[in-house]
mmCIF file of C-alpha atoms and ligand atoms in Angstrom:
data_model
loop_
_atom_site.group_PDB
_atom_site.id
_atom_site.type_symbol
_atom_site.label_atom_id
_atom_site.label_comp_id
_atom_site.label_asym_id
_atom_site.label_seq_id
_atom_site.Cartn_x
_atom_site.Cartn_y
_atom_site.Cartn_z
ATOM 1 C CA UNK A 9 -136.693 23.104 -45.012
ATOM 2 C CA UNK A 10 -134.293 26.015 -45.193
ATOM 3 C CA UNK A 11 -136.822 28.243 -43.458
ATOM 4 C CA UNK A 12 -137.071 25.884 -40.507
ATOM 5 C CA UNK A 13 -133.280 25.630 -40.184
ATOM 6 C CA UNK A 14 -132.953 29.411 -40.198
ATOM 7 C CA UNK A 15 -135.590 29.604 -37.483
ATOM 8 C CA UNK A 16 -133.712 27.094 -35.310
ATOM 9 C CA UNK A 17 -130.328 28.699 -35.578
ATOM 10 C CA UNK A 18 -131.545 32.240 -35.000
ATOM 11 C CA UNK A 19 -130.860 35.399 -36.949
ATOM 12 C CA UNK A 20 -128.043 34.860 -39.398
ATOM 13 C CA UNK A 21 -127.252 37.819 -41.618
ATOM 14 C CA UNK A 22 -128.115 36.876 -45.201
ATOM 15 C CA UNK A 23 -124.997 36.181 -47.216
ATOM 16 C CA UNK A 24 -124.508 37.708 -50.624
ATOM 17 C CA UNK A 25 -125.758 35.479 -53.442
ATOM 18 C CA UNK A 26 -122.251 34.324 -54.383
ATOM 19 C CA UNK A 27 -119.969 35.046 -51.438
ATOM 20 C CA UNK A 28 -116.372 35.766 -52.406
ATOM 21 C CA UNK A 29 -113.954 33.083 -51.200
ATOM 22 C CA UNK A 30 -110.897 34.417 -49.427
ATOM 23 C CA UNK A 31 -107.893 32.297 -50.300
ATOM 24 C CA UNK A 32 -106.139 30.307 -47.625
ATOM 25 C CA UNK A 33 -103.351 32.397 -46.090
ATOM 26 C CA UNK A 34 -99.790 31.158 -46.779
ATOM 27 C CA UNK A 35 -98.567 28.595 -44.208
ATOM 28 C CA UNK A 36 -96.997 29.722 -40.943
ATOM 29 C CA UNK A 37 -97.006 26.226 -39.411
ATOM 30 C CA UNK A 38 -94.767 23.249 -40.127
ATOM 31 C CA UNK A 39 -95.187 19.555 -39.327
ATOM 32 C CA UNK A 40 -92.085 17.372 -39.638
ATOM 33 C CA UNK A 41 -92.418 13.583 -39.443
ATOM 34 C CA UNK A 42 -89.655 11.449 -37.925
ATOM 35 C CA UNK A 43 -90.621 7.821 -38.608
ATOM 36 C CA UNK A 44 -88.122 6.018 -36.342
ATOM 37 C CA UNK A 45 -89.165 4.320 -33.090
ATOM 38 C CA UNK A 46 -87.313 2.395 -30.377
ATOM 39 C CA UNK A 47 -90.065 -0.272 -30.548
ATOM 40 C CA UNK A 48 -93.025 -1.003 -32.793
ATOM 41 C CA UNK A 49 -96.156 -0.937 -30.643
ATOM 42 C CA UNK A 50 -98.840 -3.514 -31.497
ATOM 43 C CA UNK A 51 -101.686 -0.952 -31.643
ATOM 44 C CA UNK A 52 -99.920 1.618 -33.847
ATOM 45 C CA UNK A 53 -100.831 2.317 -37.472
ATOM 46 C CA UNK A 54 -98.599 5.380 -37.970
ATOM 47 C CA UNK A 55 -95.829 5.479 -40.560
ATOM 48 C CA UNK A 56 -92.948 4.226 -38.418
ATOM 49 C CA UNK A 57 -90.058 1.803 -38.403
ATOM 50 C CA UNK A 58 -86.979 0.817 -36.449
ATOM 51 C CA UNK A 59 -83.642 2.479 -37.168
ATOM 52 C CA UNK A 60 -81.503 0.722 -39.763
ATOM 53 C CA UNK A 61 -77.926 1.179 -40.866
ATOM 54 C CA UNK A 62 -77.712 4.110 -43.279
ATOM 55 C CA UNK A 63 -81.452 4.769 -43.269
ATOM 56 C CA UNK A 64 -81.396 7.572 -40.696
ATOM 57 C CA UNK A 65 -78.450 9.277 -42.429
ATOM 58 C CA UNK A 66 -80.350 9.161 -45.726
ATOM 59 C CA UNK A 67 -83.436 10.520 -43.965
ATOM 60 C CA UNK A 68 -81.522 13.452 -42.458
ATOM 61 C CA UNK A 69 -79.950 14.339 -45.824
ATOM 62 C CA UNK A 70 -83.312 14.207 -47.591
ATOM 63 C CA UNK A 71 -84.991 16.352 -44.888
ATOM 64 C CA UNK A 72 -82.339 19.026 -45.500
ATOM 65 C CA UNK A 73 -83.123 19.055 -49.235
ATOM 66 C CA UNK A 74 -86.874 19.014 -48.676
ATOM 67 C CA UNK A 75 -86.691 21.847 -46.118
ATOM 68 C CA UNK A 76 -84.617 24.012 -48.469
ATOM 69 C CA UNK A 77 -86.977 23.455 -51.415
ATOM 70 C CA UNK A 78 -90.089 23.995 -49.292
ATOM 71 C CA UNK A 79 -88.762 27.161 -47.661
ATOM 72 C CA UNK A 80 -87.869 28.592 -51.082
ATOM 73 C CA UNK A 81 -91.534 28.231 -52.105
ATOM 74 C CA UNK A 82 -93.144 29.044 -48.725
ATOM 75 C CA UNK A 83 -90.773 31.314 -46.794
ATOM 76 C CA UNK A 84 -92.957 31.721 -43.700
ATOM 77 C CA UNK A 85 -92.092 33.022 -41.148
ATOM 78 C CA UNK A 86 -93.104 30.084 -38.984
ATOM 79 C CA UNK A 87 -95.229 30.550 -35.881
ATOM 80 C CA UNK A 88 -95.373 26.896 -34.889
ATOM 81 C CA UNK A 89 -93.270 23.821 -35.609
ATOM 82 C CA UNK A 90 -94.256 20.293 -34.589
ATOM 83 C CA UNK A 91 -91.825 17.386 -34.784
ATOM 84 C CA UNK A 92 -93.961 14.251 -34.577
ATOM 85 C CA UNK A 93 -93.672 10.625 -35.449
ATOM 86 C CA UNK A 94 -92.677 7.995 -34.878
ATOM 87 C CA UNK A 95 -90.438 9.098 -32.061
ATOM 88 C CA UNK A 96 -88.416 12.236 -32.912
ATOM 89 C CA UNK A 97 -86.520 11.996 -29.627
ATOM 90 C CA UNK A 98 -85.169 8.615 -30.802
ATOM 91 C CA UNK A 99 -82.818 10.575 -33.096
ATOM 92 C CA UNK A 100 -79.299 11.074 -31.721
ATOM 93 C CA UNK A 101 -78.174 14.579 -30.762
ATOM 94 C CA UNK A 102 -76.232 14.914 -34.021
ATOM 95 C CA UNK A 103 -79.206 13.761 -36.119
ATOM 96 C CA UNK A 104 -81.639 16.057 -34.337
ATOM 97 C CA UNK A 105 -79.166 18.955 -34.641
ATOM 98 C CA UNK A 106 -79.148 18.370 -38.402
ATOM 99 C CA UNK A 107 -82.958 18.303 -38.627
ATOM 100 C CA UNK A 108 -83.390 21.445 -36.512
ATOM 101 C CA UNK A 109 -80.568 23.096 -38.458
ATOM 102 C CA UNK A 110 -82.382 22.391 -41.745
ATOM 103 C CA UNK A 111 -85.518 24.138 -40.431
ATOM 104 C CA UNK A 112 -83.516 27.057 -39.043
ATOM 105 C CA UNK A 113 -81.629 27.514 -42.331
ATOM 106 C CA UNK A 114 -84.848 27.415 -44.336
ATOM 107 C CA UNK A 115 -87.002 29.701 -42.241
ATOM 108 C CA UNK A 116 -84.516 31.667 -40.155
ATOM 109 C CA UNK A 117 -85.395 29.844 -36.923
ATOM 110 C CA UNK A 118 -87.869 27.452 -35.357
ATOM 111 C CA UNK A 119 -91.448 28.377 -34.434
ATOM 112 C CA UNK A 120 -91.649 31.928 -33.102
ATOM 113 C CA UNK A 121 -94.623 30.945 -30.927
ATOM 114 C CA UNK A 122 -94.138 27.241 -30.196
ATOM 115 C CA UNK A 123 -91.908 24.337 -31.218
ATOM 116 C CA UNK A 124 -92.989 20.922 -29.978
ATOM 117 C CA UNK A 125 -90.998 17.689 -29.968
ATOM 118 C CA UNK A 126 -92.662 14.326 -29.373
ATOM 119 C CA UNK A 127 -90.561 12.386 -26.893
ATOM 120 C CA UNK A 128 -90.472 8.887 -25.445
ATOM 121 C CA UNK A 129 -89.776 8.808 -21.684
ATOM 122 C CA UNK A 130 -86.673 6.627 -22.065
ATOM 123 C CA UNK A 131 -84.998 8.823 -24.678
ATOM 124 C CA UNK A 132 -84.039 11.804 -22.532
ATOM 125 C CA UNK A 133 -83.051 13.067 -19.136
ATOM 126 C CA UNK A 134 -82.924 16.556 -17.692
ATOM 127 C CA UNK A 135 -79.595 17.391 -19.358
ATOM 128 C CA UNK A 136 -80.885 16.414 -22.799
ATOM 129 C CA UNK A 137 -84.095 18.368 -22.210
ATOM 130 C CA UNK A 138 -81.983 21.415 -21.305
ATOM 131 C CA UNK A 139 -80.063 20.985 -24.556
ATOM 132 C CA UNK A 140 -83.338 20.925 -26.496
ATOM 133 C CA UNK A 141 -84.556 24.039 -24.660
ATOM 134 C CA UNK A 142 -81.333 25.853 -25.604
ATOM 135 C CA UNK A 143 -81.882 24.869 -29.252
ATOM 136 C CA UNK A 144 -85.322 26.485 -29.374
ATOM 137 C CA UNK A 145 -87.655 23.586 -28.533
ATOM 138 C CA UNK A 146 -90.345 25.027 -26.240
ATOM 139 C CA UNK A 147 -92.621 22.073 -25.563
ATOM 140 C CA UNK A 148 -92.434 18.294 -25.248
ATOM 141 C CA UNK A 149 -95.301 15.953 -26.000
ATOM 142 C CA UNK A 150 -94.374 12.962 -23.854
ATOM 143 C CA UNK A 151 -95.769 9.489 -24.552
ATOM 144 C CA UNK A 152 -96.538 8.532 -20.959
ATOM 145 C CA UNK A 153 -99.540 6.361 -22.002
ATOM 146 C CA UNK A 154 -99.873 4.734 -18.557
ATOM 147 C CA UNK A 155 -98.195 4.682 -15.159
ATOM 148 C CA UNK A 156 -98.835 0.950 -14.680
ATOM 149 C CA UNK A 157 -96.154 -1.602 -15.605
ATOM 150 C CA UNK A 158 -98.572 -4.309 -16.771
ATOM 151 C CA UNK A 159 -100.505 -1.872 -18.985
ATOM 152 C CA UNK A 160 -97.297 -0.575 -20.571
ATOM 153 C CA UNK A 161 -96.139 -4.141 -21.189
ATOM 154 C CA UNK A 162 -99.467 -4.972 -22.802
ATOM 155 C CA UNK A 163 -99.115 -1.885 -25.033
ATOM 156 C CA UNK A 164 -95.645 -3.041 -26.055
ATOM 157 C CA UNK A 165 -93.921 -0.011 -24.591
ATOM 158 C CA UNK A 166 -90.353 -0.219 -23.316
ATOM 159 C CA UNK A 167 -90.722 2.152 -20.369
ATOM 160 C CA UNK A 168 -92.130 1.337 -16.962
ATOM 161 C CA UNK A 169 -94.652 2.975 -14.645
ATOM 162 C CA UNK A 170 -92.471 5.628 -13.050
ATOM 163 C CA UNK A 171 -90.552 6.570 -16.206
ATOM 164 C CA UNK A 172 -93.276 8.775 -17.691
ATOM 165 C CA UNK A 173 -93.648 10.816 -14.500
ATOM 166 C CA UNK A 174 -89.863 11.171 -14.219
ATOM 167 C CA UNK A 175 -89.749 12.373 -17.837
ATOM 168 C CA UNK A 176 -92.384 15.021 -17.086
ATOM 169 C CA UNK A 177 -90.353 16.207 -14.074
ATOM 170 C CA UNK A 178 -87.109 16.348 -16.098
ATOM 171 C CA UNK A 179 -88.728 18.320 -18.907
ATOM 172 C CA UNK A 180 -90.327 20.827 -16.541
ATOM 173 C CA UNK A 181 -87.045 21.230 -14.657
ATOM 174 C CA UNK A 182 -85.449 22.107 -17.996
ATOM 175 C CA UNK A 183 -88.008 24.894 -18.516
ATOM 176 C CA UNK A 184 -90.107 23.139 -21.156
ATOM 177 C CA UNK A 185 -93.865 23.102 -21.481
ATOM 178 C CA UNK A 186 -95.163 19.535 -21.203
ATOM 179 C CA UNK A 187 -98.078 17.713 -22.730
ATOM 180 C CA UNK A 188 -98.573 14.115 -21.569
ATOM 181 C CA UNK A 189 -100.293 11.469 -23.692
ATOM 182 C CA UNK A 190 -102.462 8.946 -21.838
ATOM 183 C CA UNK A 191 -104.260 5.961 -23.396
ATOM 184 C CA UNK A 192 -107.527 4.776 -21.810
ATOM 185 C CA UNK A 193 -109.830 1.755 -22.205
ATOM 186 C CA UNK A 194 -106.844 -0.603 -22.208
ATOM 187 C CA UNK A 195 -107.884 -4.087 -21.024
ATOM 188 C CA UNK A 196 -106.794 -4.493 -17.389
ATOM 189 C CA UNK A 197 -106.037 -0.786 -16.888
ATOM 190 C CA UNK A 198 -107.061 1.261 -13.860
ATOM 191 C CA UNK A 199 -107.599 4.422 -15.933
ATOM 192 C CA UNK A 200 -108.423 6.570 -12.923
ATOM 193 C CA UNK A 201 -105.068 5.762 -11.347
ATOM 194 C CA UNK A 202 -103.240 6.806 -14.516
ATOM 195 C CA UNK A 203 -105.241 10.003 -14.963
ATOM 196 C CA UNK A 204 -104.791 11.032 -11.335
ATOM 197 C CA UNK A 205 -101.052 10.373 -11.444
ATOM 198 C CA UNK A 206 -100.545 12.478 -14.574
ATOM 199 C CA UNK A 207 -102.931 15.237 -13.472
ATOM 200 C CA UNK A 208 -101.134 15.520 -10.140
ATOM 201 C CA UNK A 209 -97.636 15.297 -11.636
ATOM 202 C CA UNK A 210 -95.486 17.993 -10.137
ATOM 203 C CA UNK A 211 -97.827 18.575 -7.194
ATOM 204 C CA UNK A 212 -95.148 17.315 -4.808
ATOM 205 C CA UNK A 213 -93.080 20.411 -5.592
ATOM 206 C CA UNK A 214 -90.238 20.979 -7.999
ATOM 207 C CA UNK A 215 -90.788 22.664 -11.334
ATOM 208 C CA UNK A 216 -94.403 21.533 -11.784
ATOM 209 C CA UNK A 217 -96.041 18.874 -13.875
ATOM 210 C CA UNK A 218 -97.862 18.511 -17.162
ATOM 211 C CA UNK A 219 -100.126 21.466 -17.915
ATOM 212 C CA UNK A 220 -101.573 19.756 -20.984
ATOM 213 C CA UNK A 221 -102.885 16.202 -21.251
ATOM 214 C CA UNK A 222 -104.031 14.407 -24.408
ATOM 215 C CA UNK A 223 -106.243 11.425 -23.653
ATOM 216 C CA UNK A 224 -106.791 8.835 -26.366
ATOM 217 C CA UNK A 225 -109.080 5.841 -26.297
ATOM 218 C CA UNK A 226 -107.295 2.669 -27.390
ATOM 219 C CA UNK A 227 -108.538 1.930 -30.882
ATOM 220 C CA UNK A 228 -107.880 -1.307 -32.712
ATOM 221 C CA UNK A 229 -106.787 -0.299 -36.199
ATOM 222 C CA UNK A 230 -107.031 -2.860 -39.008
ATOM 223 C CA UNK A 231 -103.862 -4.774 -39.922
ATOM 224 C CA UNK A 232 -102.149 -4.036 -36.590
ATOM 225 C CA UNK A 233 -100.846 -6.867 -34.356
ATOM 226 C CA UNK A 234 -103.661 -6.088 -31.862
ATOM 227 C CA UNK A 235 -106.237 -6.552 -34.634
ATOM 228 C CA UNK A 236 -104.650 -9.862 -35.647
ATOM 229 C CA UNK A 237 -104.658 -11.033 -32.015
ATOM 230 C CA UNK A 238 -108.347 -10.147 -31.669
ATOM 231 C CA UNK A 239 -107.806 -7.553 -28.909
ATOM 232 C CA UNK A 240 -111.122 -5.772 -28.317
ATOM 233 C CA UNK A 241 -112.022 -2.483 -26.635
ATOM 234 C CA UNK A 242 -115.226 -2.389 -24.598
ATOM 235 C CA UNK A 243 -117.358 0.533 -25.865
ATOM 236 C CA UNK A 244 -119.052 1.161 -22.499
ATOM 237 C CA UNK A 245 -115.718 1.123 -20.740
ATOM 238 C CA UNK A 246 -114.324 3.549 -23.346
ATOM 239 C CA UNK A 247 -117.260 5.949 -22.793
ATOM 240 C CA UNK A 248 -116.862 5.719 -18.997
ATOM 241 C CA UNK A 249 -113.116 6.416 -19.247
ATOM 242 C CA UNK A 250 -113.829 9.413 -21.486
ATOM 243 C CA UNK A 251 -116.087 10.958 -18.826
ATOM 244 C CA UNK A 252 -113.636 9.972 -16.097
ATOM 245 C CA UNK A 253 -110.802 11.788 -17.865
ATOM 246 C CA UNK A 254 -112.763 15.016 -18.074
ATOM 247 C CA UNK A 255 -113.824 14.795 -14.402
ATOM 248 C CA UNK A 256 -110.384 13.902 -12.991
ATOM 249 C CA UNK A 257 -108.547 16.479 -15.068
ATOM 250 C CA UNK A 258 -111.119 19.186 -14.255
ATOM 251 C CA UNK A 259 -110.505 18.516 -10.542
ATOM 252 C CA UNK A 260 -106.865 19.427 -11.198
ATOM 253 C CA UNK A 261 -107.620 22.646 -13.085
ATOM 254 C CA UNK A 262 -107.657 21.321 -16.656
ATOM 255 C CA UNK A 263 -110.301 22.253 -19.208
ATOM 256 C CA UNK A 264 -111.199 20.012 -22.135
ATOM 257 C CA UNK A 265 -110.812 22.263 -25.167
ATOM 258 C CA UNK A 266 -110.967 19.592 -27.866
ATOM 259 C CA UNK A 267 -112.341 16.046 -27.879
ATOM 260 C CA UNK A 268 -109.009 14.552 -26.750
ATOM 261 C CA UNK A 269 -107.141 17.556 -25.349
ATOM 262 C CA UNK A 270 -107.171 19.139 -21.899
ATOM 263 C CA UNK A 271 -105.119 22.124 -20.715
ATOM 264 C CA UNK A 272 -104.743 24.394 -17.752
ATOM 265 C CA UNK A 273 -105.483 28.063 -18.560
ATOM 266 C CA UNK A 274 -102.794 29.528 -20.816
ATOM 267 C CA UNK A 275 -101.338 26.143 -21.762
ATOM 268 C CA UNK A 276 -103.322 25.085 -24.823
ATOM 269 C CA UNK A 277 -101.366 23.825 -27.812
ATOM 270 C CA UNK A 278 -100.697 26.542 -30.376
ATOM 271 C CA UNK A 279 -99.957 24.179 -33.253
ATOM 272 C CA UNK A 280 -102.887 21.736 -33.199
ATOM 273 C CA UNK A 281 -105.545 24.478 -33.628
ATOM 274 C CA UNK A 282 -103.980 25.107 -37.048
ATOM 275 C CA UNK A 283 -105.438 21.725 -38.068
ATOM 276 C CA UNK A 284 -108.746 22.250 -36.281
ATOM 277 C CA UNK A 285 -109.327 25.663 -37.903
ATOM 278 C CA UNK A 286 -108.257 24.401 -41.338
ATOM 279 C CA UNK A 287 -105.267 26.732 -41.660
ATOM 280 C CA UNK A 288 -102.378 26.036 -44.028
ATOM 281 C CA UNK A 289 -99.556 23.804 -42.764
ATOM 282 C CA UNK A 290 -96.329 22.676 -44.404
ATOM 283 C CA UNK A 291 -95.347 19.009 -44.206
ATOM 284 C CA UNK A 292 -91.850 17.515 -44.247
ATOM 285 C CA UNK A 293 -90.818 13.883 -43.939
ATOM 286 C CA UNK A 294 -92.254 10.564 -45.147
ATOM 287 C CA UNK A 295 -96.004 10.171 -44.762
ATOM 288 C CA UNK A 296 -96.444 13.778 -43.572
ATOM 289 C CA UNK A 297 -99.734 15.507 -44.428
ATOM 290 C CA UNK A 298 -100.067 19.227 -45.193
ATOM 291 C CA UNK A 299 -102.613 21.791 -46.350
ATOM 292 C CA UNK A 300 -101.740 24.497 -48.868
ATOM 293 C CA UNK A 301 -103.419 27.358 -50.731
ATOM 294 C CA UNK A 302 -104.543 26.472 -54.272
ATOM 295 C CA UNK A 303 -101.890 26.475 -56.997
ATOM 296 C CA UNK A 304 -102.006 27.310 -60.727
ATOM 297 C CA UNK A 305 -102.328 23.644 -61.733
ATOM 298 C CA UNK A 306 -105.366 22.988 -59.496
ATOM 299 C CA UNK A 307 -108.820 22.851 -61.130
ATOM 300 C CA UNK A 308 -110.997 25.971 -61.126
ATOM 301 C CA UNK A 309 -112.993 26.111 -57.893
ATOM 302 C CA UNK A 310 -110.176 24.706 -55.740
ATOM 303 C CA UNK A 311 -110.020 26.547 -52.400
ATOM 304 C CA UNK A 312 -107.233 24.516 -50.744
ATOM 305 C CA UNK A 313 -105.105 21.449 -51.438
ATOM 306 C CA UNK A 314 -104.230 18.538 -49.173
ATOM 307 C CA UNK A 315 -100.741 17.141 -49.614
ATOM 308 C CA UNK A 316 -99.509 13.718 -48.524
ATOM 309 C CA UNK A 317 -95.849 12.792 -48.709
ATOM 310 C CA UNK A 318 -95.110 9.244 -49.918
ATOM 311 C CA UNK A 319 -93.809 6.468 -47.622
ATOM 312 C CA UNK A 320 -90.108 6.466 -46.870
ATOM 313 C CA UNK A 321 -88.763 4.549 -49.878
ATOM 314 C CA UNK A 322 -90.453 6.795 -52.445
ATOM 315 C CA UNK A 323 -89.860 9.868 -50.296
ATOM 316 C CA UNK A 324 -86.102 9.159 -50.163
ATOM 317 C CA UNK A 325 -86.136 8.898 -53.982
ATOM 318 C CA UNK A 326 -87.574 12.421 -54.063
ATOM 319 C CA UNK A 327 -91.069 11.469 -55.254
ATOM 320 C CA UNK A 328 -93.428 14.446 -54.821
ATOM 321 C CA UNK A 329 -96.379 14.508 -52.411
ATOM 322 C CA UNK A 330 -99.782 13.366 -53.586
ATOM 323 C CA UNK A 331 -101.882 16.507 -54.024
ATOM 324 C CA UNK A 332 -105.666 16.520 -53.549
ATOM 325 C CA UNK A 333 -107.434 19.744 -54.563
ATOM 326 C CA UNK A 334 -110.464 20.540 -52.380
ATOM 327 C CA UNK A 335 -113.648 22.228 -53.575
ATOM 328 C CA UNK A 336 -115.346 24.692 -51.247
ATOM 329 C CA UNK A 337 -117.833 22.014 -50.233
ATOM 330 C CA UNK A 338 -115.123 19.445 -49.479
ATOM 331 C CA UNK A 339 -113.129 21.983 -47.481
ATOM 332 C CA UNK A 340 -116.265 23.034 -45.583
ATOM 333 C CA UNK A 341 -116.859 19.395 -44.578
ATOM 334 C CA UNK A 342 -113.250 19.098 -43.370
ATOM 335 C CA UNK A 343 -113.607 22.282 -41.332
ATOM 336 C CA UNK A 344 -116.830 21.033 -39.765
ATOM 337 C CA UNK A 345 -115.202 17.681 -38.993
ATOM 338 C CA UNK A 346 -112.248 19.210 -37.156
ATOM 339 C CA UNK A 347 -113.829 22.430 -35.834
ATOM 340 C CA UNK A 348 -116.750 20.664 -34.142
ATOM 341 C CA UNK A 349 -114.217 18.720 -32.065
ATOM 342 C CA UNK A 350 -113.259 21.967 -30.284
ATOM 343 C CA UNK A 351 -115.134 23.782 -27.519
ATOM 344 C CA UNK A 352 -115.157 26.941 -29.648
ATOM 345 C CA UNK A 353 -116.800 25.063 -32.514
ATOM 346 C CA UNK A 354 -116.881 26.468 -36.029
ATOM 347 C CA UNK A 355 -117.249 30.140 -36.950
ATOM 348 C CA UNK A 356 -119.823 29.937 -39.746
ATOM 349 C CA UNK A 357 -118.953 33.407 -41.056
ATOM 350 C CA UNK A 358 -115.292 32.417 -41.389
ATOM 351 C CA UNK A 359 -116.288 29.104 -42.948
ATOM 352 C CA UNK A 360 -118.421 30.917 -45.522
ATOM 353 C CA UNK A 361 -115.642 33.321 -46.342
ATOM 354 C CA UNK A 362 -112.960 30.600 -46.693
ATOM 355 C CA UNK A 363 -115.066 28.035 -48.575
ATOM 356 C CA UNK A 364 -118.004 29.909 -50.131
ATOM 357 C CA UNK A 365 -120.355 27.490 -48.356
ATOM 358 C CA UNK A 366 -123.361 28.595 -46.317
ATOM 359 C CA UNK A 367 -123.795 25.649 -43.939
ATOM 360 C CA UNK A 368 -127.545 26.112 -43.383
ATOM 361 C CA UNK A 369 -128.133 26.066 -47.134
ATOM 362 C CA UNK A 370 -125.627 23.334 -48.042
ATOM 363 C CA UNK A 371 -126.486 20.802 -45.308
ATOM 364 C CA UNK A 372 -130.064 21.663 -44.260
ATOM 365 C CA UNK A 373 -131.131 18.165 -43.168
ATOM 366 C CA UNK A 374 -128.007 17.272 -41.187
ATOM 367 C CA UNK A 375 -127.950 20.647 -39.449
ATOM 368 C CA UNK A 376 -131.654 20.652 -38.606
ATOM 369 C CA UNK A 377 -131.521 17.091 -37.252
ATOM 370 C CA UNK A 378 -128.482 17.754 -35.042
ATOM 371 C CA UNK A 379 -129.974 21.004 -33.705
ATOM 372 C CA UNK A 380 -133.362 19.394 -33.068
ATOM 373 C CA UNK A 381 -131.762 16.571 -31.087
ATOM 374 C CA UNK A 382 -129.640 18.949 -29.035
ATOM 375 C CA UNK A 383 -126.362 17.591 -30.446
ATOM 376 C CA UNK A 384 -125.263 20.907 -31.959
ATOM 377 C CA UNK A 385 -125.982 24.425 -30.730
ATOM 378 C CA UNK A 386 -125.675 27.874 -32.234
ATOM 379 C CA UNK A 387 -124.360 30.973 -30.471
ATOM 380 C CA UNK A 388 -123.853 34.034 -32.639
ATOM 381 C CA UNK A 389 -121.845 32.927 -35.644
ATOM 382 C CA UNK A 390 -120.564 29.815 -33.860
ATOM 383 C CA UNK A 391 -121.840 26.287 -34.313
ATOM 384 C CA UNK A 392 -120.632 23.795 -31.748
ATOM 385 C CA UNK A 393 -121.245 20.354 -30.345
ATOM 386 C CA UNK A 394 -123.158 20.149 -27.074
ATOM 387 C CA UNK A 395 -122.016 17.785 -24.306
ATOM 388 C CA UNK A 396 -124.375 15.167 -25.711
ATOM 389 C CA UNK A 397 -123.136 15.897 -29.222
ATOM 390 C CA UNK A 398 -119.455 15.407 -28.359
ATOM 391 C CA UNK A 399 -120.201 11.812 -27.339
ATOM 392 C CA UNK A 400 -121.766 10.999 -30.715
ATOM 393 C CA UNK A 401 -119.785 13.393 -32.857
ATOM 394 C CA UNK A 402 -118.901 10.831 -35.500
ATOM 395 C CA UNK A 403 -122.600 10.118 -36.040
ATOM 396 C CA UNK A 404 -123.361 13.861 -36.308
ATOM 397 C CA UNK A 405 -120.589 14.273 -38.878
ATOM 398 C CA UNK A 406 -121.801 11.255 -40.855
ATOM 399 C CA UNK A 407 -125.035 13.199 -41.344
ATOM 400 C CA UNK A 408 -123.131 16.110 -42.932
ATOM 401 C CA UNK A 409 -121.012 13.814 -45.087
ATOM 402 C CA UNK A 410 -124.094 11.856 -46.163
ATOM 403 C CA UNK A 411 -125.670 15.072 -47.353
ATOM 404 C CA UNK A 412 -122.603 16.694 -48.781
ATOM 405 C CA UNK A 413 -120.271 13.915 -49.841
HETATM 406 S S1 LIG B 523 -93.713 4.781 -30.209
HETATM 407 FE FE1 LIG B 523 -95.579 5.766 -31.018
HETATM 408 S S2 LIG B 523 -95.266 5.951 -33.234
HETATM 409 FE FE2 LIG B 523 -93.746 4.472 -32.442
HETATM 410 S S3 LIG B 523 -94.689 2.452 -32.731
HETATM 411 FE FE3 LIG B 523 -95.190 3.114 -30.629
HETATM 412 S S4 LIG B 523 -97.173 4.195 -30.816
HETATM 413 FE FE4 LIG B 523 -96.319 4.000 -32.883
#
């Protein structure tokens, strides 16, 4: 079987019998989770909550302690910082100043390459965006979701159709990069109208529109209000909207560079590829997930460790993150899972050097099947999903997990 796989994927230089594993480089990326939201949307399964008396103050104080302790262990410097949630822009100016100040004290500044803040359209105007720009934020990820009032109401959002587009205009006028989130396959939605409105944002002049759009299919997560109400997403409609998004955005100069992400040239996210390439990332805040190099207490054979901060109550108490050591094989599966979502795919030489795993030898059946069916393709050291493969990527990955889990 290995012979036939090698024949299908072309000439791959033979690896040494036991390839040395190069340890994960120390983190230069930071994710910080802000769990507070102005509303609780019925489709959301993130770690989030409404503000409560004293809770935000306790959160801000704990973030300062956690940042100081983390920076003492992992001093950076930081290339990228991502403040996600929740709704980070729901913090007041004073609270956000304190959070940004904690990062700056720990690492000597924010991200040298990119610092992104997730923002709800109703939480800022141009003046506030200018304040953020002056503080070192470089990019907003704005939760536009839809430009249609009835769709936004259905999604439980507080803003209305024009608010998202106004938010994009305000952010661009303040000199910030903008990524807009859009949700598709919502019952009753005219997805094309939403996609065209966001893609064309800024075309009427002014400082320009969103140069990055993240398009997510509505998914009904278990235990959410939508799941309890029996809301259903039509699979055919979801597939049609996925193709529609790529076509509409391409018309406006965007390229899909990851399953859900589209950017104009020069405007790709700099932080998210850290996850897709399996690079180390620090995590602050309740429920935040990170990836670190192996430590002295990890079992022999660990090549990286996932960390997951506890939910807010335990996190405020100072409980440590849950740490999951990854073997080379487990880390290789993670890298395939995230890397195959990108147009660049996975560099198999890099994967071998960071995990010790030779994909053709470790997953011969899954690889051969996906190549034979035209779902994956090989070019030089890169393995990537074809157009057909992107549409059934979860099934392709199940094959690898079935063989390697
Ligand atoms: S604003 Fe975002 S994080 Fe908050 S509840 Fe809605 S979807 Fe979830």
